[in-house]
PDB file of N, CA and C and ligand atoms in Angstrom:
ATOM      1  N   UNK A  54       5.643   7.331  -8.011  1.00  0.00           N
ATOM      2  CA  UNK A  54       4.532   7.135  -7.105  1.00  0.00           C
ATOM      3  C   UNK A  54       4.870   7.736  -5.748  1.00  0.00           C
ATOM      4  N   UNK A  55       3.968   8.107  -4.877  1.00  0.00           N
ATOM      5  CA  UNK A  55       3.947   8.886  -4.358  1.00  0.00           C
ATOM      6  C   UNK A  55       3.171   8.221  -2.524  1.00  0.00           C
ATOM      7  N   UNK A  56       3.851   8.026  -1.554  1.00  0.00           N
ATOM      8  CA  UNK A  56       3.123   7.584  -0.287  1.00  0.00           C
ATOM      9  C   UNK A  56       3.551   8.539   0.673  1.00  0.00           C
ATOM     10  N   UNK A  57       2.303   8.629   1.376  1.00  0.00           N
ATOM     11  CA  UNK A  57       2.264   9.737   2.307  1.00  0.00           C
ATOM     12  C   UNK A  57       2.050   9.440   3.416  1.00  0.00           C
ATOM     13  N   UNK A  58       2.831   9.668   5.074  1.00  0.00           N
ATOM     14  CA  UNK A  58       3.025   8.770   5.961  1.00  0.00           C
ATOM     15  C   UNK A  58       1.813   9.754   6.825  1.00  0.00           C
ATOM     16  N   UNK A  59       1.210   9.704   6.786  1.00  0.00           N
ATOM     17  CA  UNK A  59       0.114  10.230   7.929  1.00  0.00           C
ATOM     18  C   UNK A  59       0.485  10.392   9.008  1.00  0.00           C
ATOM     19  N   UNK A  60       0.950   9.853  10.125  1.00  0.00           N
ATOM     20  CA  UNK A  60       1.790   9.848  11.323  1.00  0.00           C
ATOM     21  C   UNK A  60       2.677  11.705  10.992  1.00  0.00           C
ATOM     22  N   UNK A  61       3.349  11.586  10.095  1.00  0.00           N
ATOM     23  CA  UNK A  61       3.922  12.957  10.287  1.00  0.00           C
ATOM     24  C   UNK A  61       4.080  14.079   9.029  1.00  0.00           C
ATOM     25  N   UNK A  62       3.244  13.403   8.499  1.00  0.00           N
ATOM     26  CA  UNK A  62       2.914  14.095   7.195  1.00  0.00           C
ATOM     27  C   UNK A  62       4.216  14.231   5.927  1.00  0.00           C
ATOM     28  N   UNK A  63       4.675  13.376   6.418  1.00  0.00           N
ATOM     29  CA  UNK A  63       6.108  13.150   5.543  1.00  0.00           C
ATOM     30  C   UNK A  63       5.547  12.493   4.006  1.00  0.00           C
ATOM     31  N   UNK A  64       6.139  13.470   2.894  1.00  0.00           N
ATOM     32  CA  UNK A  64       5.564  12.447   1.449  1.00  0.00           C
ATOM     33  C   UNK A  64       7.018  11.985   0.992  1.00  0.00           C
ATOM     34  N   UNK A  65       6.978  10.530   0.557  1.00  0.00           N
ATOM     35  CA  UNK A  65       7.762   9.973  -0.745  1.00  0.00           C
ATOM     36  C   UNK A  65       7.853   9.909  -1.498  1.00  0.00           C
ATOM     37  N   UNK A  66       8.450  10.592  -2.703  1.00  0.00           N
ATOM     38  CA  UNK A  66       8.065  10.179  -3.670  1.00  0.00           C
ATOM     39  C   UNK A  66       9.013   9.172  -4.604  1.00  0.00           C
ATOM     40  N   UNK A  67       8.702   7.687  -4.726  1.00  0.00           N
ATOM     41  CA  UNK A  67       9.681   6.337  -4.848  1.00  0.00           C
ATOM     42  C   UNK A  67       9.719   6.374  -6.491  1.00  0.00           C
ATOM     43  N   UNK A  68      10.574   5.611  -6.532  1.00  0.00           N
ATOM     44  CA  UNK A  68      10.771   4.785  -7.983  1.00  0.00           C
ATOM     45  C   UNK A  68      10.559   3.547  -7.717  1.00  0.00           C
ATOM     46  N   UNK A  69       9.362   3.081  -8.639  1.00  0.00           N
ATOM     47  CA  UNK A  69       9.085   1.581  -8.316  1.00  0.00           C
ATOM     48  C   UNK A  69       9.768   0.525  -9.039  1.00  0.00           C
ATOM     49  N   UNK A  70      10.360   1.038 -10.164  1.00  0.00           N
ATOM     50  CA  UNK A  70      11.101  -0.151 -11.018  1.00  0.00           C
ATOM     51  C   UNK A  70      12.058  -1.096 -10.099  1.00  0.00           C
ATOM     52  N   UNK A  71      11.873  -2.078 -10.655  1.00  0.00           N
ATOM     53  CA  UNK A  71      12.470  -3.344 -10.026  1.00  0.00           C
ATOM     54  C   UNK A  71      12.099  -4.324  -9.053  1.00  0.00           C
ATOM     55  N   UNK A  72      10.779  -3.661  -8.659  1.00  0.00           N
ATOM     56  CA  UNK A  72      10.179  -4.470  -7.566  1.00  0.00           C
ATOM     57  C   UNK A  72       8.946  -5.239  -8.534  1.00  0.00           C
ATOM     58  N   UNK A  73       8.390  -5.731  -8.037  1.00  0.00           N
ATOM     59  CA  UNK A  73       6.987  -6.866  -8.251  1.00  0.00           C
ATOM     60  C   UNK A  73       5.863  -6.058  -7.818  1.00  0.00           C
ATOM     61  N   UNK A  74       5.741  -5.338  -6.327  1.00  0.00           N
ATOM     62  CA  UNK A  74       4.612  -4.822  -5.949  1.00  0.00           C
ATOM     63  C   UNK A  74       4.923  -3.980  -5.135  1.00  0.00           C
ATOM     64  N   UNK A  75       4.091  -2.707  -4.799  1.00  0.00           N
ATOM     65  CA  UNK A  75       3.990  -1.647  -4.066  1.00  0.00           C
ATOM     66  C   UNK A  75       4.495  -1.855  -2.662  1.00  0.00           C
ATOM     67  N   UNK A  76       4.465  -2.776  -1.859  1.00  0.00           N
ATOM     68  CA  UNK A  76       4.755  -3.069  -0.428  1.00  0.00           C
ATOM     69  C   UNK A  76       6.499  -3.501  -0.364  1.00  0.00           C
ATOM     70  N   UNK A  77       6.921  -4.048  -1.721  1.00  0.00           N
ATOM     71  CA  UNK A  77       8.814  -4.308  -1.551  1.00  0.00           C
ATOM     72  C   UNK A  77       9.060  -2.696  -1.744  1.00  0.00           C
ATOM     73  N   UNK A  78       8.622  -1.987  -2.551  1.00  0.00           N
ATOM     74  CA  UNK A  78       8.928  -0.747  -2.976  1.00  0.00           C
ATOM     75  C   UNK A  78       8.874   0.089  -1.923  1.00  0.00           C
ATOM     76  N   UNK A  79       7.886   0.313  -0.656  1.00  0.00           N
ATOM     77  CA  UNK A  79       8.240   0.516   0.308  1.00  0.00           C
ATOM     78  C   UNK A  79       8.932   0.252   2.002  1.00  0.00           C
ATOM     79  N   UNK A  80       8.969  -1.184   1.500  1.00  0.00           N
ATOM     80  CA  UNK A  80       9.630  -1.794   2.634  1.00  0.00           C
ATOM     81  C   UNK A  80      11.306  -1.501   1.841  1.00  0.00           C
ATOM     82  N   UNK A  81      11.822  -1.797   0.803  1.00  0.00           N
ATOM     83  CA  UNK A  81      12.870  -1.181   0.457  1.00  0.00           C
ATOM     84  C   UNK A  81      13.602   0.188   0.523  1.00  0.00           C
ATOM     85  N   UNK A  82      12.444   1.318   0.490  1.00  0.00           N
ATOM     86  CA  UNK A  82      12.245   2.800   1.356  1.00  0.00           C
ATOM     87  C   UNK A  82      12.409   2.850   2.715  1.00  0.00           C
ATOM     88  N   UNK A  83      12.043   2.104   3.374  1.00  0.00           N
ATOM     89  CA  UNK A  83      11.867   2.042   4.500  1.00  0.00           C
ATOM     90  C   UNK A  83      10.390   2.708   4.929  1.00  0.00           C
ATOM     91  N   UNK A  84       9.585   2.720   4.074  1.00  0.00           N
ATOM     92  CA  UNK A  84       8.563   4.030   4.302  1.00  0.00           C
ATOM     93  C   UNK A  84       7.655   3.115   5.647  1.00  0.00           C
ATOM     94  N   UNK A  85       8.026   4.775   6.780  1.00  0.00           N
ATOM     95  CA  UNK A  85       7.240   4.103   7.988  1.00  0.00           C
ATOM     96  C   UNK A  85       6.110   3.767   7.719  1.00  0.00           C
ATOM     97  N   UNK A  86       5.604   2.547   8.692  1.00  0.00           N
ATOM     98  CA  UNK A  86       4.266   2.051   8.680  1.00  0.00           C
ATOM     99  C   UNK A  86       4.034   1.137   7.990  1.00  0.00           C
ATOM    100  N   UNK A  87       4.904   0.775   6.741  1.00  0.00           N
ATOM    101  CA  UNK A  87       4.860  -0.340   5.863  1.00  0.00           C
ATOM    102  C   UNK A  87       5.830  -1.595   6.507  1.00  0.00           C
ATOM    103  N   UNK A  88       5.555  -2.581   7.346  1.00  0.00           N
ATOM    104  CA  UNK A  88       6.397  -3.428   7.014  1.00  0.00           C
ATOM    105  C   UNK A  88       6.784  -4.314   6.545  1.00  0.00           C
ATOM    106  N   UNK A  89       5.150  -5.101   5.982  1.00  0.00           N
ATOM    107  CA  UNK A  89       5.563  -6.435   5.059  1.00  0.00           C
ATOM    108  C   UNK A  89       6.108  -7.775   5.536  1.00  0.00           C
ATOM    109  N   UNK A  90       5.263  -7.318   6.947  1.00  0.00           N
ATOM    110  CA  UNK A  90       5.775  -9.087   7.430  1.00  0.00           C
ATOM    111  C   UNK A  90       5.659 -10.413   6.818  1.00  0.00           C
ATOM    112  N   UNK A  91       4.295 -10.343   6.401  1.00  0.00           N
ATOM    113  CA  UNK A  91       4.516 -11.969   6.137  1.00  0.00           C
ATOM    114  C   UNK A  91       5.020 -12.380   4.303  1.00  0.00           C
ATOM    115  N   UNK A  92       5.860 -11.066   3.973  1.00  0.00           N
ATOM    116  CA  UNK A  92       5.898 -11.129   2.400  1.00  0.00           C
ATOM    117  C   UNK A  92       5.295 -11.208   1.401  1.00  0.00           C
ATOM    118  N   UNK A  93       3.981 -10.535   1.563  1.00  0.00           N
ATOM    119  CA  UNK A  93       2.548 -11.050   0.680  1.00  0.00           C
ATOM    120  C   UNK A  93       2.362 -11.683   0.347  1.00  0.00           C
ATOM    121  N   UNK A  94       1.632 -12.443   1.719  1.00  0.00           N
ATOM    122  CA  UNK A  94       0.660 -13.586   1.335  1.00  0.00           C
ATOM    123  C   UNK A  94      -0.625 -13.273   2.045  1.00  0.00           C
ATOM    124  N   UNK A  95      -0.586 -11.991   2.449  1.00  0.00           N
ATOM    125  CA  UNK A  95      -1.775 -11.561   2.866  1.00  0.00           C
ATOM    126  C   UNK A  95      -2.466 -11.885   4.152  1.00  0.00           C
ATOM    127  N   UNK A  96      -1.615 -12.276   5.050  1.00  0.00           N
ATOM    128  CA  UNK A  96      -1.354 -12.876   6.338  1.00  0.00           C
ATOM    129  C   UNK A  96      -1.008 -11.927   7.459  1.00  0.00           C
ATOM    130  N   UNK A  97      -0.807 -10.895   6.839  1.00  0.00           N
ATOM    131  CA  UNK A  97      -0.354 -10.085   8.021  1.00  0.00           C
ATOM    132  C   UNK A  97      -1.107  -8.714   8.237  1.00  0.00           C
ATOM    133  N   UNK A  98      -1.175  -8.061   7.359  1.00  0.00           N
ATOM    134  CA  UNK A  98      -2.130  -6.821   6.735  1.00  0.00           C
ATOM    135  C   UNK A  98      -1.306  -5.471   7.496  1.00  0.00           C
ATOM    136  N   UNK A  99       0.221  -5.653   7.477  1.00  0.00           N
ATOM    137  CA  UNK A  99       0.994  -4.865   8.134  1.00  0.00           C
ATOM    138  C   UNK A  99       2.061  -3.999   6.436  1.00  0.00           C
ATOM    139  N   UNK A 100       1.025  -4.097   5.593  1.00  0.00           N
ATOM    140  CA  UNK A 100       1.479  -3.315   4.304  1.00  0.00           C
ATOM    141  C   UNK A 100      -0.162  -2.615   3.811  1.00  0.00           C
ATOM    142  N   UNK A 101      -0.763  -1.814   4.581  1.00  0.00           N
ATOM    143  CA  UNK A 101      -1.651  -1.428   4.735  1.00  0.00           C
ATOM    144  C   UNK A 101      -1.988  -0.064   3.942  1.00  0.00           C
ATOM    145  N   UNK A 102      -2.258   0.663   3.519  1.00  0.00           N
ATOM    146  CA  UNK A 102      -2.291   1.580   2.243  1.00  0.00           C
ATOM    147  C   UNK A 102      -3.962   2.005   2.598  1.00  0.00           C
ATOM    148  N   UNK A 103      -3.718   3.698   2.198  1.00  0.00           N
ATOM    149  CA  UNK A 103      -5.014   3.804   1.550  1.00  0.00           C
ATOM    150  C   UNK A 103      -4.804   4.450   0.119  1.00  0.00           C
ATOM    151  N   UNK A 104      -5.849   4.167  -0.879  1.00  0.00           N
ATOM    152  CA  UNK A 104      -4.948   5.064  -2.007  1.00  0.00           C
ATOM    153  C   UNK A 104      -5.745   5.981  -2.075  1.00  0.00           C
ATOM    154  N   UNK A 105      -4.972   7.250  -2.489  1.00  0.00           N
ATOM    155  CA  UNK A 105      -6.019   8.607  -2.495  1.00  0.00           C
ATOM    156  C   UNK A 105      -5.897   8.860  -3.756  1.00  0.00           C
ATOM    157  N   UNK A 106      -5.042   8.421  -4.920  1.00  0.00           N
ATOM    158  CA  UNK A 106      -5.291   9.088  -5.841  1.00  0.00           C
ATOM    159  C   UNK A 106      -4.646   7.771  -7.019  1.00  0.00           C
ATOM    160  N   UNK A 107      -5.498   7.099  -8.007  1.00  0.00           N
ATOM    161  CA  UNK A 107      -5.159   6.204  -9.062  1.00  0.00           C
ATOM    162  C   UNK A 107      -5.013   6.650 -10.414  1.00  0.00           C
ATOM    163  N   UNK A 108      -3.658   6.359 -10.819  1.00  0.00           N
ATOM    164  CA  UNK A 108      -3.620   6.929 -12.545  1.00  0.00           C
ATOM    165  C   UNK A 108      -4.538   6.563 -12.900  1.00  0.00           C
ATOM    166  N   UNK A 109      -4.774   7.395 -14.430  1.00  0.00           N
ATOM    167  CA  UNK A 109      -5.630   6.347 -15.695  1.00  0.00           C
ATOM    168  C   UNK A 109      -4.637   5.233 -15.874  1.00  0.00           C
ATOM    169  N   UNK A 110      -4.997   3.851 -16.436  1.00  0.00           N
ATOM    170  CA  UNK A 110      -4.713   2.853 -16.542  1.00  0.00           C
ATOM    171  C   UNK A 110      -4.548   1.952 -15.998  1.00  0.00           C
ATOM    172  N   UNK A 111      -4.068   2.595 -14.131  1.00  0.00           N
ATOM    173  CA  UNK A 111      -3.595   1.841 -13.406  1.00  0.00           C
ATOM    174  C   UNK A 111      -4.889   0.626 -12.265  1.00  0.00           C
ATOM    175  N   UNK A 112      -4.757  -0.055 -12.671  1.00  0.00           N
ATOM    176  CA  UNK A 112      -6.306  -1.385 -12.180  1.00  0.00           C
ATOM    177  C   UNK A 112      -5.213  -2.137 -11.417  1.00  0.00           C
ATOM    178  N   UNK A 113      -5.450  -2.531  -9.981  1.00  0.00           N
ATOM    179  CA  UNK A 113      -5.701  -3.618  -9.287  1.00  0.00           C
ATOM    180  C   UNK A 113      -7.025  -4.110  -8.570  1.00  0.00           C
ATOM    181  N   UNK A 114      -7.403  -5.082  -9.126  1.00  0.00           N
ATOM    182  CA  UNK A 114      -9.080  -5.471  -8.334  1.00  0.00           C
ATOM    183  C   UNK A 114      -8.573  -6.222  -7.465  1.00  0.00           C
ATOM    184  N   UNK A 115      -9.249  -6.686  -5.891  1.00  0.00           N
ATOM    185  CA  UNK A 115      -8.861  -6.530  -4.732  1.00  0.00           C
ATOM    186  C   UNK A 115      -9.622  -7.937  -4.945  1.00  0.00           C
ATOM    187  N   UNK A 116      -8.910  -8.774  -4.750  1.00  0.00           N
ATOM    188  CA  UNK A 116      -9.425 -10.436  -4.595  1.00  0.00           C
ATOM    189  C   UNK A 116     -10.213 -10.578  -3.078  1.00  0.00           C
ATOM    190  N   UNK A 117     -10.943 -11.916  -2.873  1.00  0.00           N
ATOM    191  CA  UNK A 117     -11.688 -12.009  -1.964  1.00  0.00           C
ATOM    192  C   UNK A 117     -10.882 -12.033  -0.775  1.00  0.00           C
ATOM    193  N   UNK A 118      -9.545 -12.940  -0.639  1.00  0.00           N
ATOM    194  CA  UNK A 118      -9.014 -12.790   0.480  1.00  0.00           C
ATOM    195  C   UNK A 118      -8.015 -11.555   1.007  1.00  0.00           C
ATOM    196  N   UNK A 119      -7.884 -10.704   0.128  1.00  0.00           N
ATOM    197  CA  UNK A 119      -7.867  -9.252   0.153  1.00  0.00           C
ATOM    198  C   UNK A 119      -8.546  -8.412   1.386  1.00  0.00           C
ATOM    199  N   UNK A 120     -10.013  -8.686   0.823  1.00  0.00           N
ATOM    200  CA  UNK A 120     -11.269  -8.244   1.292  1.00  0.00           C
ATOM    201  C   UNK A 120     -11.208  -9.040   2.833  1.00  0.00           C
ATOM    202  N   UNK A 121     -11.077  -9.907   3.443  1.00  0.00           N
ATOM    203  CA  UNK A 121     -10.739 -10.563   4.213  1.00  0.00           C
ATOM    204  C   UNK A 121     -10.139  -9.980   5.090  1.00  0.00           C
ATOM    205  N   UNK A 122      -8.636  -9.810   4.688  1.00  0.00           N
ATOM    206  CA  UNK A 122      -7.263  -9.519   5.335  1.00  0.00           C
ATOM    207  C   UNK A 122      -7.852  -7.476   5.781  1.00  0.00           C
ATOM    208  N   UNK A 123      -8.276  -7.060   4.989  1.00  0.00           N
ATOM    209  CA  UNK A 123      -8.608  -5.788   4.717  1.00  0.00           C
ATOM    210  C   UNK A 123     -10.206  -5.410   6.048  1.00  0.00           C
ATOM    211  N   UNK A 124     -11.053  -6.738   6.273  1.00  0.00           N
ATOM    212  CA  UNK A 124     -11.509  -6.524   7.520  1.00  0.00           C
ATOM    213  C   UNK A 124     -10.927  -6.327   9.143  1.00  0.00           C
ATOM    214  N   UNK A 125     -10.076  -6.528   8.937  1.00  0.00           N
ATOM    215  CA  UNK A 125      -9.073  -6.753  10.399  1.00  0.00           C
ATOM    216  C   UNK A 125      -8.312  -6.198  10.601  1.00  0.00           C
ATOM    217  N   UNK A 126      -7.701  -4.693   9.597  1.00  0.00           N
ATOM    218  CA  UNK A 126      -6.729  -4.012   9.764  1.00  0.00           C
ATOM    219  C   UNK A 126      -6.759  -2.641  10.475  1.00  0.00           C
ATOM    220  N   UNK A 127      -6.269  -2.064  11.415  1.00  0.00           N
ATOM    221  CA  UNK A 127      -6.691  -0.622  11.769  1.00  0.00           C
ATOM    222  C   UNK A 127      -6.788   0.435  11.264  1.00  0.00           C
ATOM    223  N   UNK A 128      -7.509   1.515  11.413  1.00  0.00           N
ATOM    224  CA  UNK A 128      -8.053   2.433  10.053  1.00  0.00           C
ATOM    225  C   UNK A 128      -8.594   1.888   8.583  1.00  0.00           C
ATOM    226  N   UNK A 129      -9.750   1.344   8.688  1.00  0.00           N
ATOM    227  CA  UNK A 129     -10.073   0.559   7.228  1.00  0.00           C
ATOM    228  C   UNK A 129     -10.804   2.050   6.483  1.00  0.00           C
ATOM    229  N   UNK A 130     -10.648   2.105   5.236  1.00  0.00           N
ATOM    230  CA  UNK A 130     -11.325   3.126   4.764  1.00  0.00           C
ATOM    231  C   UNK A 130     -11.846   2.564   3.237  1.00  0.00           C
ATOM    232  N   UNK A 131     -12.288   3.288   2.653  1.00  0.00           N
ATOM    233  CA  UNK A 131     -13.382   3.119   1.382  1.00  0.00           C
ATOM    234  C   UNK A 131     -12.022   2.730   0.325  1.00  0.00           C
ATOM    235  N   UNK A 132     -10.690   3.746   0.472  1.00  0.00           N
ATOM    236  CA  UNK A 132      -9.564   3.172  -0.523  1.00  0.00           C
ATOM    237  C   UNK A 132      -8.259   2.183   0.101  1.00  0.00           C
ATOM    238  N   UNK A 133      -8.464   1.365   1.315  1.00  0.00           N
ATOM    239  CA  UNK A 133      -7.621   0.466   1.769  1.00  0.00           C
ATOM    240  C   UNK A 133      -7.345  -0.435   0.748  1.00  0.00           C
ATOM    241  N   UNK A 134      -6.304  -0.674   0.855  1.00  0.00           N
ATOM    242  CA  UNK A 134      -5.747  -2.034  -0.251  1.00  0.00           C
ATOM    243  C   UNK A 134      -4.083  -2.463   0.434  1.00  0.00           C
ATOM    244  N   UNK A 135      -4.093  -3.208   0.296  1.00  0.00           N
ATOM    245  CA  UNK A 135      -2.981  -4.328   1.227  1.00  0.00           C
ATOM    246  C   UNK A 135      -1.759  -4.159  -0.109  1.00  0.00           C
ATOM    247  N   UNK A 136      -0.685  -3.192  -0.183  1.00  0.00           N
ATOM    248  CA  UNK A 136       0.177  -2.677  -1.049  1.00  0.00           C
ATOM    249  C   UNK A 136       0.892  -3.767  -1.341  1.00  0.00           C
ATOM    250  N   UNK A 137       0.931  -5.435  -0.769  1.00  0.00           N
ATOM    251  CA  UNK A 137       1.757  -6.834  -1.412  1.00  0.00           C
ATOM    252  C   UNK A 137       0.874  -6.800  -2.437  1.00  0.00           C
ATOM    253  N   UNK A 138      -0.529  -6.057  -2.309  1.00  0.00           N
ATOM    254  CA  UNK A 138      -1.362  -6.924  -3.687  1.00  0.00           C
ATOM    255  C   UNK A 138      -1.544  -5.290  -4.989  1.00  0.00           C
ATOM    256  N   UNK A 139      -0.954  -4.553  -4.894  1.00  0.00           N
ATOM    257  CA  UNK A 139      -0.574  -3.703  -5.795  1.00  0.00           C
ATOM    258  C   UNK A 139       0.898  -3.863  -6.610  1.00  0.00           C
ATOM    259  N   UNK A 140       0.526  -4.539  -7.761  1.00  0.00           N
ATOM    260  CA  UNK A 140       1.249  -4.651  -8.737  1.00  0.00           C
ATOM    261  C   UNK A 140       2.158  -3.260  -9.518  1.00  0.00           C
ATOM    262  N   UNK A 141       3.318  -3.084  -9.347  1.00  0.00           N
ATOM    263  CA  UNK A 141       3.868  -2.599 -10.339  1.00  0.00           C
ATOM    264  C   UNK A 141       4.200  -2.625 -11.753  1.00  0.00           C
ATOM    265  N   UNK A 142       3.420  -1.322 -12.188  1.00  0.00           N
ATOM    266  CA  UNK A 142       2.545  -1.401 -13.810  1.00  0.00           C
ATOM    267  C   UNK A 142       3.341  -0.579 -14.088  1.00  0.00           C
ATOM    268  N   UNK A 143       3.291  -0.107 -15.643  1.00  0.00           N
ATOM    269  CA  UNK A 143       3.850   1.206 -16.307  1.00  0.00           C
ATOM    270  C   UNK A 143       2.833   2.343 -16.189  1.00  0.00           C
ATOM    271  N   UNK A 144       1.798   2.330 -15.646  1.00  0.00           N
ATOM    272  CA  UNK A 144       1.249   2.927 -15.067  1.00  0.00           C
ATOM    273  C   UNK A 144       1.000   3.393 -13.668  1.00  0.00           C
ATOM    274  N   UNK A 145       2.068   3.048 -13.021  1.00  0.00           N
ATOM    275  CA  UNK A 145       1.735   2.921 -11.078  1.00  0.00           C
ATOM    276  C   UNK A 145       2.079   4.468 -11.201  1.00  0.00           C
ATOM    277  N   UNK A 146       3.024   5.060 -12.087  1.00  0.00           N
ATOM    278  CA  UNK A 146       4.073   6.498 -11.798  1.00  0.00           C
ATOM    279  C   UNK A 146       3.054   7.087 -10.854  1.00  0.00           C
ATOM    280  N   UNK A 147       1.742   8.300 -11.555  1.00  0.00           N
ATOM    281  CA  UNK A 147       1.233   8.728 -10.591  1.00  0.00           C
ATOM    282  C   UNK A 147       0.058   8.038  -9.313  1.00  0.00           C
ATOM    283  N   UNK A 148       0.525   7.005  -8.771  1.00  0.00           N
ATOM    284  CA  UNK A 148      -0.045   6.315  -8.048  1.00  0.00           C
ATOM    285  C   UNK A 148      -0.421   7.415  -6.757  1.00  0.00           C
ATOM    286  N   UNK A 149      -0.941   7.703  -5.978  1.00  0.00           N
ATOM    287  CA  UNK A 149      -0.710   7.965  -4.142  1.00  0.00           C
ATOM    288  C   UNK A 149      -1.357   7.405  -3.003  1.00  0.00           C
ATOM    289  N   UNK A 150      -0.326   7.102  -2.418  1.00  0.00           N
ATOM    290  CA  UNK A 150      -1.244   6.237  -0.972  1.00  0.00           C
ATOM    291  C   UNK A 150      -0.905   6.679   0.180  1.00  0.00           C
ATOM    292  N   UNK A 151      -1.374   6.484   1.057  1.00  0.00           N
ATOM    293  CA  UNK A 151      -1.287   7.244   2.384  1.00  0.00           C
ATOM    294  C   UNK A 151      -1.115   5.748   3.195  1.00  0.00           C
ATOM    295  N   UNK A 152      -0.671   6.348   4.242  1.00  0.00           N
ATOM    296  CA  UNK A 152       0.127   4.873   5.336  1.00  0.00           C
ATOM    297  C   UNK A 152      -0.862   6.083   6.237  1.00  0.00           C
ATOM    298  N   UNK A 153      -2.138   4.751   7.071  1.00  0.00           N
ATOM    299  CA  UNK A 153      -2.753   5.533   7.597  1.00  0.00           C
ATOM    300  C   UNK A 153      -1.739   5.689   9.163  1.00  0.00           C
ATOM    301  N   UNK A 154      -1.798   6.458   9.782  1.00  0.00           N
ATOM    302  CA  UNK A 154      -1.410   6.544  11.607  1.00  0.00           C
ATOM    303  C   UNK A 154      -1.873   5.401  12.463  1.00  0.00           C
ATOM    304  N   UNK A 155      -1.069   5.027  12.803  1.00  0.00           N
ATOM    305  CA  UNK A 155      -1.532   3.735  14.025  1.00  0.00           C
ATOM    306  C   UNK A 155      -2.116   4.292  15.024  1.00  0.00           C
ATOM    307  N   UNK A 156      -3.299   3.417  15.257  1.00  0.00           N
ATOM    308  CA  UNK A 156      -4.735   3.457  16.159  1.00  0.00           C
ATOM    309  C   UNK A 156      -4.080   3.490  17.922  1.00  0.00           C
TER     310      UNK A 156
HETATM  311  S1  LIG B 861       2.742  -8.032   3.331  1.00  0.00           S
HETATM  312 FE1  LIG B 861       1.463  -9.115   4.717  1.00  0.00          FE
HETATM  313  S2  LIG B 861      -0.529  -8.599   4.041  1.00  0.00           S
HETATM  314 FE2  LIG B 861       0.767  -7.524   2.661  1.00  0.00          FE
END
């Protein structure tokens, strides 16, 4: 999978095995812009993602307090999703998300 830091156009491309969800996988990277404060619980909205591009197979539906957390974050766009609530699947491989630039 693949995150792309907008700020400087820097791409990653990670190995997600071993983590639970997309936001340890980059807070373990260090990938700027991700930090994962409050450990997903969706409290913080500082693991902020847009995704530009979803395998076949790969489904996370975005729960209500998702949708919530996802009103209040800077740069909201049509593919925002809060990366604590992206599950690592056998399908994430060609995942891509972009870490939008701070406002
Ligand atoms: S880690 Fe806090 S909202 Fe995702």
């Amino acid at each position: 999978m693949t995150f792309t830091v907008e700020e400087t156009g820097r791409e990653l491309v990670l190995d997600a095995s071993g983590h639970a969800t997309l936001m340890q996988v980059a807070v373990e990277a260090d990938v700027p812009g991700i930090v994962g404060e409050c450990g997903g619980e969706m409290t913080c909205g500082t693991c902020h993602v847009h995704v530009e591009s979803t395998p076949a197979g790969y489904t996370a539906a975005r729960s209500h307090d998702e949708e919530d957390m996802l009103e209040v974050v800077d740069a909201p766009a049509p593919g925002s999703r809060l990366a604590c609530q992206l599950p690592v699947t056998p399908a994430v491989a060609g995942l891509r998300l972009r870490v939008p630039a701070p406002s």
